[in-house]
Structure formats: C-alpha cells, structure tokens
C-alpha atoms as a printed R data frame, in Angstrom:
    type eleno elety resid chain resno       x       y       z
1   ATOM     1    CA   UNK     A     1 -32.955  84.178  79.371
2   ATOM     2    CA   UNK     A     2 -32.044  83.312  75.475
3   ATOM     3    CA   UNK     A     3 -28.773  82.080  75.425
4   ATOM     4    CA   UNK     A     4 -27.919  80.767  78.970
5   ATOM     5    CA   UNK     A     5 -26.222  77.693  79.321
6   ATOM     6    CA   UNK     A     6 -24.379  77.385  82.437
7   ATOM     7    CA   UNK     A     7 -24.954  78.728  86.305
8   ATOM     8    CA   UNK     A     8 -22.235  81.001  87.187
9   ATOM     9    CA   UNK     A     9 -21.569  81.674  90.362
10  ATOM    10    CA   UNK     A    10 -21.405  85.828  91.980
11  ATOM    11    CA   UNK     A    11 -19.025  86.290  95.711
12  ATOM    12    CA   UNK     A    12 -20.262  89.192  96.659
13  ATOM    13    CA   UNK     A    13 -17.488  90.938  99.551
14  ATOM    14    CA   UNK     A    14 -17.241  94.238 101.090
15  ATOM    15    CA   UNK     A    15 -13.485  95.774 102.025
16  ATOM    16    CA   UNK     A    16 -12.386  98.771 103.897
17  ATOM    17    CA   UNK     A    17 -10.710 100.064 101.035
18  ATOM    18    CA   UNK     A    18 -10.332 100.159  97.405
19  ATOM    19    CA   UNK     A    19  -6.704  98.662  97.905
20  ATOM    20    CA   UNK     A    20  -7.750  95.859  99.961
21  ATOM    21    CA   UNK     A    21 -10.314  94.928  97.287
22  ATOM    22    CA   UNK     A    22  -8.144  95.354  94.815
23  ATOM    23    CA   UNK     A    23  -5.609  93.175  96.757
24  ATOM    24    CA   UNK     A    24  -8.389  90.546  96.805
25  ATOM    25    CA   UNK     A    25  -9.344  90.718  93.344
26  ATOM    26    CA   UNK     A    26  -5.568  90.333  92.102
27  ATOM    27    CA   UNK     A    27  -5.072  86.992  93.982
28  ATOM    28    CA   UNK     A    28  -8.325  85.418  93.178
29  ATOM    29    CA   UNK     A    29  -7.216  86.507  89.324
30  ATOM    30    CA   UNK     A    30  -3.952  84.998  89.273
31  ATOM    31    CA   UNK     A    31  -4.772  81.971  91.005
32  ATOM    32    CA   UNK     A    32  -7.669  81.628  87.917
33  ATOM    33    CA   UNK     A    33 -10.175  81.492  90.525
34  ATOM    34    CA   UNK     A    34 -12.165  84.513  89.519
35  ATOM    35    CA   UNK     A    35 -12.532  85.278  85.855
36  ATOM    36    CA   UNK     A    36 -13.416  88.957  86.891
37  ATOM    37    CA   UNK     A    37 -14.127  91.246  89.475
38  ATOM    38    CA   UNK     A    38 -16.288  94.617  89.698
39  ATOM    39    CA   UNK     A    39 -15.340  96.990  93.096
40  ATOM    40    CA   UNK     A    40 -17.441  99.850  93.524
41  ATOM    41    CA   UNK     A    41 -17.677 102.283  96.465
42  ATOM    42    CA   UNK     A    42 -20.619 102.191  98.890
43  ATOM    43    CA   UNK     A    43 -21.906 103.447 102.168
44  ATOM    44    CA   UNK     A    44 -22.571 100.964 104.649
45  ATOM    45    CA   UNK     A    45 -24.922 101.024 107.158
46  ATOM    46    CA   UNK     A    46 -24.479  98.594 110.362
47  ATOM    47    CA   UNK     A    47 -24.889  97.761 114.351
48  ATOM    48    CA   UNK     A    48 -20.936  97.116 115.663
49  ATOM    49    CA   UNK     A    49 -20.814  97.082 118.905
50  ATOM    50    CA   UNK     A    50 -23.902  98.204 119.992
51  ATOM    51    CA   UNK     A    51 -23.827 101.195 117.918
52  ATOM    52    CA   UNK     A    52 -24.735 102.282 114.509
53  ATOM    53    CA   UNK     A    53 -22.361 103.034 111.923
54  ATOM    54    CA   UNK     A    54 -21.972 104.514 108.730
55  ATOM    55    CA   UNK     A    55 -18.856 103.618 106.724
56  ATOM    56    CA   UNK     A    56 -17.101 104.351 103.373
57  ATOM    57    CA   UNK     A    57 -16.787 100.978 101.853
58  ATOM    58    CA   UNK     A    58 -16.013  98.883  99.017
59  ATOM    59    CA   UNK     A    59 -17.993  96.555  97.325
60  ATOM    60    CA   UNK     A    60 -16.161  93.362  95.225
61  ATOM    61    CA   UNK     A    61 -18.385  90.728  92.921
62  ATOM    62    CA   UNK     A    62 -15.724  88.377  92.109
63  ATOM    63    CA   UNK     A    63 -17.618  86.284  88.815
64  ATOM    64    CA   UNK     A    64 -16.651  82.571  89.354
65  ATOM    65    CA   UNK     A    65 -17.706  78.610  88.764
66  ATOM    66    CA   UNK     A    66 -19.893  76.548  91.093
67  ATOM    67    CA   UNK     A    67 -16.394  74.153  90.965
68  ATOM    68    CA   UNK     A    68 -14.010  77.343  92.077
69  ATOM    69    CA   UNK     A    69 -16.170  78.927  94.007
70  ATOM    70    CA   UNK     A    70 -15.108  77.079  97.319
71  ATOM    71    CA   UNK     A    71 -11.886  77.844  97.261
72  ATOM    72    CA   UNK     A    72 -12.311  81.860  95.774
73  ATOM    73    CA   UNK     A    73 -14.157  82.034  99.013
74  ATOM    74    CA   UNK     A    74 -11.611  80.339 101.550
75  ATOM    75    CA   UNK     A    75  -9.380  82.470  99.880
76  ATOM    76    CA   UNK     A    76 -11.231  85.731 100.358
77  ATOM    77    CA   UNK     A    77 -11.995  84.964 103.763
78  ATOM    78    CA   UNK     A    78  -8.200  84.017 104.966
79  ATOM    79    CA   UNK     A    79  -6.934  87.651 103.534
80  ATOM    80    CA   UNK     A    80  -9.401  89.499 104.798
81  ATOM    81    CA   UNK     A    81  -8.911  92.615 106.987
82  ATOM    82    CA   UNK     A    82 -12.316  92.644 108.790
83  ATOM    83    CA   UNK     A    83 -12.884  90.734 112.456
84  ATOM    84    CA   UNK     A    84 -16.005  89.758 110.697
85  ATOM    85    CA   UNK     A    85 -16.387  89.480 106.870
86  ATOM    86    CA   UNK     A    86 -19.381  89.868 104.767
87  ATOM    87    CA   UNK     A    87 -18.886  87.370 101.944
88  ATOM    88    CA   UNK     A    88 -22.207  86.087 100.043
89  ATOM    89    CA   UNK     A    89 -22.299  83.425  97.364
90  ATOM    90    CA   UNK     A    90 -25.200  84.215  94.754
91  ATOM    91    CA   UNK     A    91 -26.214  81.962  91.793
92  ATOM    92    CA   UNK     A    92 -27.160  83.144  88.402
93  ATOM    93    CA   UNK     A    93 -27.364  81.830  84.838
94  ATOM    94    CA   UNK     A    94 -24.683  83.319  82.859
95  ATOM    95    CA   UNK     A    95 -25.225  83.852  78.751
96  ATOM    96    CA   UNK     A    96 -23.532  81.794  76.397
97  ATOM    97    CA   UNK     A    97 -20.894  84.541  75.200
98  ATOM    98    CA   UNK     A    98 -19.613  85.339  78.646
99  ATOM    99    CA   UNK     A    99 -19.562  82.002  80.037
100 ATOM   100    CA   UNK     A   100 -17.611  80.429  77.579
101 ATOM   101    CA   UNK     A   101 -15.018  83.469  78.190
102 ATOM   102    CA   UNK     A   102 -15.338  82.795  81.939
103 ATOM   103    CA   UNK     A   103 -14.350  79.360  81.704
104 ATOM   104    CA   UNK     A   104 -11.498  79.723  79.353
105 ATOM   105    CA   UNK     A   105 -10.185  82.370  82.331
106 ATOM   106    CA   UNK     A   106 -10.830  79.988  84.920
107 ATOM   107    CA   UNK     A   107  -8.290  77.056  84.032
C-alpha cells in the first residue's frame, strides 16, 4: 500500500440498537479514544441458548491506535448491553493522510 506509515488499529462491536452504538461511539469520541466510528445495520445469525437466531443488529468499527486501543475496548465492554459481547480487535496499515488526522483526534 503506497503511502502507509503507521498500523491503525479497527474494534469491531455489534449493539442491539442504533442508539446503543451510537451511545458507544459518543464516549469513545469524547474521551479521544476513537478518532471515528462507522455503525451500520446487519442481520445476525447465532446459537443462544440452544437455538438459532436471527437478529436486527448494529455493527460499530470504532478506528483507533495500537496505544488506545486497550482502553477503547475496556470501555466498550463495561457499557455494553449484551450478557455476552462481540468485540474484535483487527490490525491494518492506515495511509499517510488519514493517519496523521487520526492521531491529531486521538490526543
């Protein structure tokens, strides 16, 4: 990739709602420990309880650093409204442009 220069770091989270994502996104934004967030519906397909379900959900990629990525995720994880939350860290390399405008957000 032309350009990259630093390893950004995706959360990847799925909500009940569009408000509780939303909710989730707004704190990790304020406290500077996301530099943006995408939510998108999706339909999610699962065993709970011995059963199969099929759920309206919402899915969050909060953009962070690999140095605030520990704490976006304690912090995603102590709000959340699920029993059992689906958060996933994924590593990528970032281009210049929007790295340098990610870590200006994250201070």
């Amino acid at each position: 990739m032309r350009g990259v220069v630093a390893v950004m770091v995706l959360l990847y989270a799925v909500f009940p709602s569009a408000a509780s994502a939303g909710k989730a996104a707004l704190s990790l934004l304020e406290g500077r420990l996301a530099a943006c967030a995408n939510i998108m519906p999706c339909s999610s397909l699962y065993r709970w309880k011995g059963r199969i379900e099929l759920q309206k959900e919402f899915v969050a990629i909060f953009k962070t650093s690999k140095a605030k990525v520990r704490e976006a995720r304690v912090r995603i994880l102590k709000r959340h409204p699920y029993d059992v939350p689906c958060v996933i860290e994924l590593a990528g390399k970032a281009n210049r442009a929007f790295e340098k405008w990610a870590k200006g957000e994250l201070r």
